[in-house]
Coordinates of C-alpha atoms in Angstrom, one line a residue:
X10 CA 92.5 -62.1 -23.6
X11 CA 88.9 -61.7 -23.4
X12 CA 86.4 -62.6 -25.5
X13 CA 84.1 -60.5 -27.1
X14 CA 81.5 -62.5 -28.2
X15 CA 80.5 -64.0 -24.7
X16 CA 78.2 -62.0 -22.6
X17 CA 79.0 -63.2 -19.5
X18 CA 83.1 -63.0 -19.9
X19 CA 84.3 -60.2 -17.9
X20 CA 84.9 -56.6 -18.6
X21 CA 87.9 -55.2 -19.6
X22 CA 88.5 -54.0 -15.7
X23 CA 87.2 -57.6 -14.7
X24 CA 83.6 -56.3 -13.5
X25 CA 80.4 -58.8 -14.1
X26 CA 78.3 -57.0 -16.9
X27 CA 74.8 -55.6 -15.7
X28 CA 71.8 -58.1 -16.5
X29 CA 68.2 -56.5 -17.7
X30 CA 66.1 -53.5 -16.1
X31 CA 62.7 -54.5 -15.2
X32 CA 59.9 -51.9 -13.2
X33 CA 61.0 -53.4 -10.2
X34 CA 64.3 -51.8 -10.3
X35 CA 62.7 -48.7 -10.9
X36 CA 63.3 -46.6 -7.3
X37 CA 60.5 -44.1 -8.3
X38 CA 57.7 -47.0 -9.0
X39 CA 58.8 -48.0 -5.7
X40 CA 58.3 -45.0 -3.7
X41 CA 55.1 -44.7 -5.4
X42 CA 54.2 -48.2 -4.3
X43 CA 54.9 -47.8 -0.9
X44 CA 52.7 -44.5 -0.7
X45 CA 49.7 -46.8 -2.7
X46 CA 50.3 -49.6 0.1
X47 CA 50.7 -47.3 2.9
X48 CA 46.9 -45.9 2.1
X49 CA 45.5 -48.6 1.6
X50 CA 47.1 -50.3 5.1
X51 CA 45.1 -46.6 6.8
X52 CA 42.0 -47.1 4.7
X53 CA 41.8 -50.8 5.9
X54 CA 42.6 -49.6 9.8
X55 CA 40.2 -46.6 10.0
X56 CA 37.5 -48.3 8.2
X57 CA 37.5 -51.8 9.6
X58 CA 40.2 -52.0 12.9
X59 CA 40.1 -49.0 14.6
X60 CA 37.2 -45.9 13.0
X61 CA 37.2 -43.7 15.6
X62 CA 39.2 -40.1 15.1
X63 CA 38.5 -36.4 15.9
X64 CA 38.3 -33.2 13.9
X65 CA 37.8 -29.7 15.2
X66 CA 35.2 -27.2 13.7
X67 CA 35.8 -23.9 14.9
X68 CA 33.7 -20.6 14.2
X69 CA 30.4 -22.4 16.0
X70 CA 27.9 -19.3 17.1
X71 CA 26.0 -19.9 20.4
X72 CA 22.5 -20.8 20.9
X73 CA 21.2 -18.6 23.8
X74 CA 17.5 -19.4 23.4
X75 CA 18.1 -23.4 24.0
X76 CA 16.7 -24.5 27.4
X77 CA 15.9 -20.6 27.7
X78 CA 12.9 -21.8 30.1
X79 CA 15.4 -22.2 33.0
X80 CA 15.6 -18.8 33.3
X81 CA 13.0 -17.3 31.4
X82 CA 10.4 -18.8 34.4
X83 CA 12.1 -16.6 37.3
X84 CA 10.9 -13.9 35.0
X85 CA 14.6 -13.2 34.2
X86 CA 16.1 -12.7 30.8
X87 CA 19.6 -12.1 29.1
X88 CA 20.9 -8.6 29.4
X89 CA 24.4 -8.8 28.2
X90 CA 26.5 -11.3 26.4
X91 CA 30.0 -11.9 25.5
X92 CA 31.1 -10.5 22.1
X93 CA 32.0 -13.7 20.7
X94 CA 32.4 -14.4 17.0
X95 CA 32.2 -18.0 17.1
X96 CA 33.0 -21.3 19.7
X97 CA 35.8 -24.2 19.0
X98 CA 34.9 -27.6 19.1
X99 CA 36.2 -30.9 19.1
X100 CA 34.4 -33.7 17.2
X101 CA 34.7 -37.1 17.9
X102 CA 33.6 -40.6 16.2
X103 CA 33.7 -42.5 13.1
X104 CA 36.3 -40.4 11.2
X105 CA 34.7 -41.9 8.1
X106 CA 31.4 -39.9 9.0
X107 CA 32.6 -36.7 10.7
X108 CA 35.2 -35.9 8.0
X109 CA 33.0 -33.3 6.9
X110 CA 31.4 -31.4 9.7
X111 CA 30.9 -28.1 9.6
X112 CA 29.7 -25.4 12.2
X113 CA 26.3 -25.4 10.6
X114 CA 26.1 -28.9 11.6
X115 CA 26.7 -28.0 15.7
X116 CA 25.0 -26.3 18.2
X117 CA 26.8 -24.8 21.1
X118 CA 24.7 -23.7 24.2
X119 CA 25.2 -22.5 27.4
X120 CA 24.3 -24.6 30.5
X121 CA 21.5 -22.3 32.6
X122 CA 21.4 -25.0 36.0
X123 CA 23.2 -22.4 37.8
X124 CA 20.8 -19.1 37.4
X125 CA 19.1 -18.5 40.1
X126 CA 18.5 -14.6 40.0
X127 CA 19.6 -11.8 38.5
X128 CA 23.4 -10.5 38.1
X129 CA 26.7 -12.1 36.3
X130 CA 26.7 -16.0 36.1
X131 CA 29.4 -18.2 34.3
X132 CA 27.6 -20.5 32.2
X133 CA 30.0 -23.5 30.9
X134 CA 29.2 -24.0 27.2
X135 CA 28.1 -27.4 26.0
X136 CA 27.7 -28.6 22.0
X137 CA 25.9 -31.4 20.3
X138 CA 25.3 -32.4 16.6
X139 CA 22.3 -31.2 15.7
X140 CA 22.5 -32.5 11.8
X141 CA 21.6 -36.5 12.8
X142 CA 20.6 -37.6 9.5
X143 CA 24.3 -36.4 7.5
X144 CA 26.1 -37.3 11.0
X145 CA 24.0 -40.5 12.7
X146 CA 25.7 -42.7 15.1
X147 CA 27.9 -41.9 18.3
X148 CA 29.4 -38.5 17.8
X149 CA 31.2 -36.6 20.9
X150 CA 31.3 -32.5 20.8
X151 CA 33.3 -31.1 23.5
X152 CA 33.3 -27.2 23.8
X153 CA 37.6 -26.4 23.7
X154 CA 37.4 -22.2 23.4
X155 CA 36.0 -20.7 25.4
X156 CA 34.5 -23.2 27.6
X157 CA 32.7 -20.5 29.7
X158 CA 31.1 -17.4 29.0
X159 CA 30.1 -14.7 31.5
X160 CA 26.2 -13.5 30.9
X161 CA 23.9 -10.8 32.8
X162 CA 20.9 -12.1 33.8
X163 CA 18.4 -9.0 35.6
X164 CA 14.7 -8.8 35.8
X165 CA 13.2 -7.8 32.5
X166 CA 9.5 -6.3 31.9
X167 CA 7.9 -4.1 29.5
X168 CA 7.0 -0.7 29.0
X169 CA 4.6 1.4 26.2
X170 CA 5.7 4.8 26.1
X171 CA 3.8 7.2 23.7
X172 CA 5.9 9.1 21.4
X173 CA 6.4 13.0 21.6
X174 CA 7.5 15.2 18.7
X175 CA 9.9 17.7 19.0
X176 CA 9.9 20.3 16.4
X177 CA 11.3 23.1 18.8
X178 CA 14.0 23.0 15.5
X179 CA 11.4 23.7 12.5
X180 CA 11.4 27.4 11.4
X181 CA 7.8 27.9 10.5
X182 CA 6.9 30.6 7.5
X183 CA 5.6 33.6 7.9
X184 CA 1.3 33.8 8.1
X185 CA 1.4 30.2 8.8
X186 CA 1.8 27.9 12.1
X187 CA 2.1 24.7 12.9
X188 CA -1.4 23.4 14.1
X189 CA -0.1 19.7 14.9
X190 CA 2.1 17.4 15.0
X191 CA 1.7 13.3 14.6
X192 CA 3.7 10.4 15.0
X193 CA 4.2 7.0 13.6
X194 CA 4.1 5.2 15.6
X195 CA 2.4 6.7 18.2
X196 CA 3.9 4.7 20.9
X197 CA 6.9 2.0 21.7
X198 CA 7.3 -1.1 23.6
X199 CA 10.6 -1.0 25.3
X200 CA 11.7 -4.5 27.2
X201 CA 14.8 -4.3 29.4
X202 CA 15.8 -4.3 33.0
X203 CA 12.9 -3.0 35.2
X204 CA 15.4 -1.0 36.6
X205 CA 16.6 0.8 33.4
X206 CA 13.0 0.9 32.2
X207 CA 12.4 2.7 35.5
X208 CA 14.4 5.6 33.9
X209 CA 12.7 6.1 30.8
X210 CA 10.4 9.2 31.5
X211 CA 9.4 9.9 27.6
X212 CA 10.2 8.7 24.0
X213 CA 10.7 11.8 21.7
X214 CA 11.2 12.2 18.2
X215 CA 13.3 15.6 17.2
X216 CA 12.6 16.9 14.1
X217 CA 15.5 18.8 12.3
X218 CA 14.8 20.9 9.0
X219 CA 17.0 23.4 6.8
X220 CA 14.6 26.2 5.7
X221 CA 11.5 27.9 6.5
X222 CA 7.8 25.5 6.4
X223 CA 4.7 26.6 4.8
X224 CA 3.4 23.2 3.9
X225 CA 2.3 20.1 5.9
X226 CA 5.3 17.6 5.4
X227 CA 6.6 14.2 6.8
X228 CA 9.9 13.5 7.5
X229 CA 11.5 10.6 9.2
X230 CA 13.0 11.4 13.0
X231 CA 15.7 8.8 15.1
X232 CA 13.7 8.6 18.7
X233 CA 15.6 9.6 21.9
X234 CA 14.6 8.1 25.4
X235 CA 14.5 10.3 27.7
X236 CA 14.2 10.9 31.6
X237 CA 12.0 12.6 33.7
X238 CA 14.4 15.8 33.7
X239 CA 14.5 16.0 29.9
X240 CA 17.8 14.8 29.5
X241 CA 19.0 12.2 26.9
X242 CA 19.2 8.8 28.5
X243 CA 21.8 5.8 26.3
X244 CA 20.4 2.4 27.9
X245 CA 22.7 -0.2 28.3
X246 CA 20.1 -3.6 27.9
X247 CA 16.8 -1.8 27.0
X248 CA 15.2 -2.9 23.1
X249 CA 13.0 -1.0 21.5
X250 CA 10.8 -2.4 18.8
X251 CA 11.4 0.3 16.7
X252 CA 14.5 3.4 16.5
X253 CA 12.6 5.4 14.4
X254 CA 9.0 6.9 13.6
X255 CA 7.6 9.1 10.3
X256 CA 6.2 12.7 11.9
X257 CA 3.8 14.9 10.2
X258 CA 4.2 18.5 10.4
X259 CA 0.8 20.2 9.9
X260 CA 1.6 23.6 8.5
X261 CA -1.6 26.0 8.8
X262 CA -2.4 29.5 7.1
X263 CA -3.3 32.3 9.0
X264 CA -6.1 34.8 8.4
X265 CA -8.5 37.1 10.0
X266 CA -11.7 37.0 8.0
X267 CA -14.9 39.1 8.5
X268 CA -17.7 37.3 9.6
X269 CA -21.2 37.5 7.9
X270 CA -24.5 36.8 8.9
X271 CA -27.3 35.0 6.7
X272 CA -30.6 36.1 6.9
X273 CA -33.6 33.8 5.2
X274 CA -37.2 34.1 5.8
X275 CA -37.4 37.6 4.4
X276 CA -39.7 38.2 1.4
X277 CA -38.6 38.0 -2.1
X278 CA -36.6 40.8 -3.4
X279 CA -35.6 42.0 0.2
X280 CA -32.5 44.1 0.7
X281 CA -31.1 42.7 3.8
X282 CA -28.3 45.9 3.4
X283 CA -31.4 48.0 4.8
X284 CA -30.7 46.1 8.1
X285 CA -29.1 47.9 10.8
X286 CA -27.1 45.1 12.8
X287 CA -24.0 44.4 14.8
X288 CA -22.0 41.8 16.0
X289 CA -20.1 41.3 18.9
X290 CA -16.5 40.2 17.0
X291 CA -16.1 41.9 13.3
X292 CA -13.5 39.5 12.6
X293 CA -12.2 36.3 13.2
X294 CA -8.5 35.3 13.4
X295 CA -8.9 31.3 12.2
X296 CA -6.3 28.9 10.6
X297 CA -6.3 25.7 8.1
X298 CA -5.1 24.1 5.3
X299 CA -3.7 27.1 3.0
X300 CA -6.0 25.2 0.0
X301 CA -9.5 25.6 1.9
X302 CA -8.6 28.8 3.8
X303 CA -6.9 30.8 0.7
X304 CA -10.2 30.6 -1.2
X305 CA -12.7 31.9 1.9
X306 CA -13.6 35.7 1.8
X307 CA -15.8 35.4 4.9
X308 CA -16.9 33.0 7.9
X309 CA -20.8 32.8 8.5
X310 CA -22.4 32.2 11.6
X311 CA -25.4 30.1 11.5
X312 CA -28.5 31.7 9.6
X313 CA -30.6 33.9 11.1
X314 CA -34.7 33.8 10.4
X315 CA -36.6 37.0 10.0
X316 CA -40.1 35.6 10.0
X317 CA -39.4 33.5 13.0
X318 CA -36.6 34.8 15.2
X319 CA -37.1 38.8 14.7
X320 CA -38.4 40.2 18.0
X321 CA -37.0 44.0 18.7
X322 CA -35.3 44.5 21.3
X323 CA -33.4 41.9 22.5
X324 CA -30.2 40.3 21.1
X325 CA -29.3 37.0 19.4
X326 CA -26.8 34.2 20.2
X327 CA -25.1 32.9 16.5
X328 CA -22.7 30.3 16.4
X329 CA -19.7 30.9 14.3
X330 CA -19.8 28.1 11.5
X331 CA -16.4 27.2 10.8
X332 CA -15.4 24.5 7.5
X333 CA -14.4 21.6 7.6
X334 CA -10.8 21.7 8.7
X335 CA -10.5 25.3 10.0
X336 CA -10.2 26.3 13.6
X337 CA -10.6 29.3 15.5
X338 CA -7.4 30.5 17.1
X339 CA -9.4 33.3 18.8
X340 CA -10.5 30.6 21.0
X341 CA -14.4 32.1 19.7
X342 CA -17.4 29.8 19.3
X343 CA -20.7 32.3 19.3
X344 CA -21.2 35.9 18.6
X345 CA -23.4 37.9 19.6
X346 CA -26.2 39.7 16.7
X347 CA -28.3 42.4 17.8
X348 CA -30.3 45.2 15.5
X349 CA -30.9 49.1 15.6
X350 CA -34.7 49.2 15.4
X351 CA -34.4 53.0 16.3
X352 CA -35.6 54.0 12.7
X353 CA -37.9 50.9 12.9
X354 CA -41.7 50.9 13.2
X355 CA -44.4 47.6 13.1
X356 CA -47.8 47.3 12.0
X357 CA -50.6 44.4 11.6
X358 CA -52.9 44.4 8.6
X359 CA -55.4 41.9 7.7
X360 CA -54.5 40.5 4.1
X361 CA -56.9 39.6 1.8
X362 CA -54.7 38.9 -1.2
X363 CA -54.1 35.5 -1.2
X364 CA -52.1 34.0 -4.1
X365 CA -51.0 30.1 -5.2
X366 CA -48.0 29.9 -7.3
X367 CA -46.4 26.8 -9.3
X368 CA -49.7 24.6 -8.3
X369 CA -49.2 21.3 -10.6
X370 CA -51.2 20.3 -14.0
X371 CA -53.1 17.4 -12.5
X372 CA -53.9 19.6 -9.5
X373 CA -57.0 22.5 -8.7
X374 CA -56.3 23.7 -5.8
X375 CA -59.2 26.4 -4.3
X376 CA -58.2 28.7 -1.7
X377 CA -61.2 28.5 1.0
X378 CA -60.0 31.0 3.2
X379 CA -61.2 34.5 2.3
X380 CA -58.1 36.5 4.7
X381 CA -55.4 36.1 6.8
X382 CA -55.6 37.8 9.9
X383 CA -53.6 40.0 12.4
X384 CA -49.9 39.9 10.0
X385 CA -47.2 41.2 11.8
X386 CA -44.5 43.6 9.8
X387 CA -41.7 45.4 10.5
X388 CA -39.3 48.0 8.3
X389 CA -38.6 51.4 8.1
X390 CA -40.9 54.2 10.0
X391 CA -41.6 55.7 6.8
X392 CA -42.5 53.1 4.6
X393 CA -44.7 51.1 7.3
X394 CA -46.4 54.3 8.1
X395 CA -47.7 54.5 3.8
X396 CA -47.9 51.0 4.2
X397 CA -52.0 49.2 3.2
X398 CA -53.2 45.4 2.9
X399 CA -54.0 45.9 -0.6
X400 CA -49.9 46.2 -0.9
X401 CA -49.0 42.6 0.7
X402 CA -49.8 39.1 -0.6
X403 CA -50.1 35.9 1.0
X404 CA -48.5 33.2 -1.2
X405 CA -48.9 29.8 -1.2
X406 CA -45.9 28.3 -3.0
X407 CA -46.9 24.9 -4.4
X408 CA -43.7 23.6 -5.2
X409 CA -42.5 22.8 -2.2
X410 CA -45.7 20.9 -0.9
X411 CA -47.0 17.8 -1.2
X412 CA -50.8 18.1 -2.4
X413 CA -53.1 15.6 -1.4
X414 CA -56.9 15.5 -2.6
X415 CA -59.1 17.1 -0.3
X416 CA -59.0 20.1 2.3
X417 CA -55.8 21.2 3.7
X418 CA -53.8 23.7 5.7
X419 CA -51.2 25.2 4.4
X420 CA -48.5 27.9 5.3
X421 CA -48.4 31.1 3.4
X422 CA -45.2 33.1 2.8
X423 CA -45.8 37.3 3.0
X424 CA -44.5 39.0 0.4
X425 CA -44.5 43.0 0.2
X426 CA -43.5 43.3 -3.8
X427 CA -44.3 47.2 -3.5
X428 CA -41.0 47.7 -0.7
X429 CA -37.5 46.1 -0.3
X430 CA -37.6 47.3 3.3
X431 CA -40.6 45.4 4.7
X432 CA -40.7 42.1 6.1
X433 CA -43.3 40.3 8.0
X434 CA -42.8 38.0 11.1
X435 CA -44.7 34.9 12.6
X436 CA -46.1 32.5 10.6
X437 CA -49.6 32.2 9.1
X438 CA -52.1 29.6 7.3
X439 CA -54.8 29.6 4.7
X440 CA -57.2 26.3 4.4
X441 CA -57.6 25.0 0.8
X442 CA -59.4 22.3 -0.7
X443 CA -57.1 20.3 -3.5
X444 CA -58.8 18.3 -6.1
X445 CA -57.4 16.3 -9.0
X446 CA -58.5 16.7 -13.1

């Protein structure tokens, strides 16, 4: 019979009892040794037996401009390239050191030895690390997909075409026009293909607006090349430095005005009505800004001097003074001003009246001459015919002189205060002697 007190007596079905459980017998602290010593064995075999390993880095965009010089010298450039999002590459060296790559870290670049002139070349693709100081030592980069690429190489120049607007679209407001139209900018610099650039006749910019314009207005406009028939032209490798430009739409008002003339060197108080003149054009059909032209009654032409310019009998060329900003859409420059002198007479009287006006305080000014001879005047048959010296003065106006001590000449201005008719022509002089108080 066994014997319960002792350990190592058998069991009751004669089995040897089970002796203490230690972490050795444990099956998972086991597994999870093995795994520890099996990392440790790679660590120690990458790092110090054998380094080398691969990776690959995919998504690795090409560099088309490196070693560009190739081609770039037979005055050739790129004119089509694969759509390719990016290149796979395999890495190569110390797996300790290129564990973390990444695309940014590579540059993948076509091989130009084999462009010679223009047309489709394959170009096999090459890669390098370009990030030495995270990646130093010997690191491989073989190109894997795609190892070629087909590219376009053609003869490329360049071409400044001005840029036309098109505003054949705008619906322009009644009594208003469109004077001009500007663009900006005013030209482009295409670069392509000679021989797609040969096809580009004009750059234009159409201009497309909902409503009627009665204002000057910029608006922006997507530029069309075009060829020498007009028609729209899509180029396959041309660039443009710019799709777009701002155009300005300068809207006009339109008015006929009545044109006026000015007359000056008439006496004081003279009623220029009692003129009978003409011109050659009334009117005067002009445009600009509706600001400046709303707030014009009538265009001038230049002025017109009695005293100096008045000779009966003959007509006058005037020069239609247009302001700033308005032109003449009459195409008209000059008129034509001539007078009816049918009810006209002239006479010359000797004047004796002689008169100095506004002469300054610290001035005495002595008129030496005692008449001023042989004065020409013109007016009305009737009044010139009543018309005596003792009526017409001589004045000298001091305030528009510049008095000196001693004797002068000085120019008198004829005045006829007993007719609004009258006016005298030529120009005459009295001698004075100016002293100070």
């Amino acid at each position: 019979m066994a014997n319960p007190n002792n350990p190592l007596a058998p069991g009751l079905n004669g089995a040897a009892p089970k002796g203490p459980r230690t972490i050795w017998n444990n099956p998972v602290f086991s597994a999870v040794l093995a795994i520890i010593m099996g990392f440790a064995m790679w660590i120690i075999v990458t790092v110090y037996i054998d380094p080398q390993g691969s990776t690959t880095v995919t998504g690795v965009p090409i560099n088309y401009t490196s070693g560009a010089s190739t081609y770039t010298a037979q005055g050739l450039d790129i004119v089509e390239k694969p759509d390719i999002e990016g290149v796979t590459v395999k890495v190569e060296g110390n797996s300790t050191i290129i564990g973390n790559i990444r695309s940014a870290d590579i540059m993948v670049y076509p091989s130009y030895a084999g462009v010679s002139g223009a047309g489709k070349v394959t170009l096999r693709l090459q890669a390098r690390v370009t990030n030495t100081t995270d990646f130093p030592g010997d690191i491989e980069c073989t190109v894997e997909s795609p190892s070629t690429i087909d590219v376009v190489f053609d003869e490329v120049s360049e071409k400044t075409v001005p840029v036309t607007v098109d505003a054949s679209a705008v619906t322009i407001s009644s009594g208003y026009m469109l004077n001009k139209t500007t663009a900006v900018p005013a030209e482009i610099t295409l670069r392509g293909p000679t021989s797609e650039l040969d096809q580009v006749s004009s750059i234009v910019a159409p201009v497309q607006m909902d409503g009627e314009l009665a204002d000057t207005t910029t608006v922006p406009a997507t530029l069309e090349l075009r060829d020498e028939e007009g028609n729209a032209f899509t180029p396959q490798y041309i660039s443009m430095e710019s799709d777009s430009a701002n155009v300005t739409l300068t809207v006009y008002q339109v008015r006929e005005l009545p044109l006026k003339v000015d007359f000056i060197g008439a006496p004081n108080g003279f009623d220029v009505e009692s003129l009978h003149y003409s011109l050659s054009q009334q009117t005067l059909c002009v445009a600009g800004p509706a600001r400046t032209i709303s707030a014009l009654e009538a265009l001038t032409v230049t002025d017109f001097d009695l005293a100096r310019e008045f000779e009966p009998g003959r007509d006058y060329q005037r020069l239609i003074e247009l302001p700033a900003g308005i032109v003449s859409l009459d195409g008209v420059t000059n008129v034509t001003l001539d007078f009816d002198t049918s009810e006209m007479a002239s006479t010359k009287l000797n004047v004796s009246n002689i008169r100095a006006i506004n002469v300054p305080s610290n001035y005495e000014l002595q008129i030496l001459s005692s008449i001023v001879s042989g004065v020409t005047l013109y007016g009305p048959a009737d009044e010139i015919e009543k018309l005596s010296a003792d009526s017409i003065v001589a004045q000298i106006d001091c305030q528009s002189l510049n008095l000196t001590v001693g004797q002068q000449t000085i120019a008198v201005s004829i005045q006829i205060p007993s007719s609004s008719r009258i006016f005298a022509t030529g120009s005459y002089t009295v001698q004075c002697e100016v002293t100070s108080k």
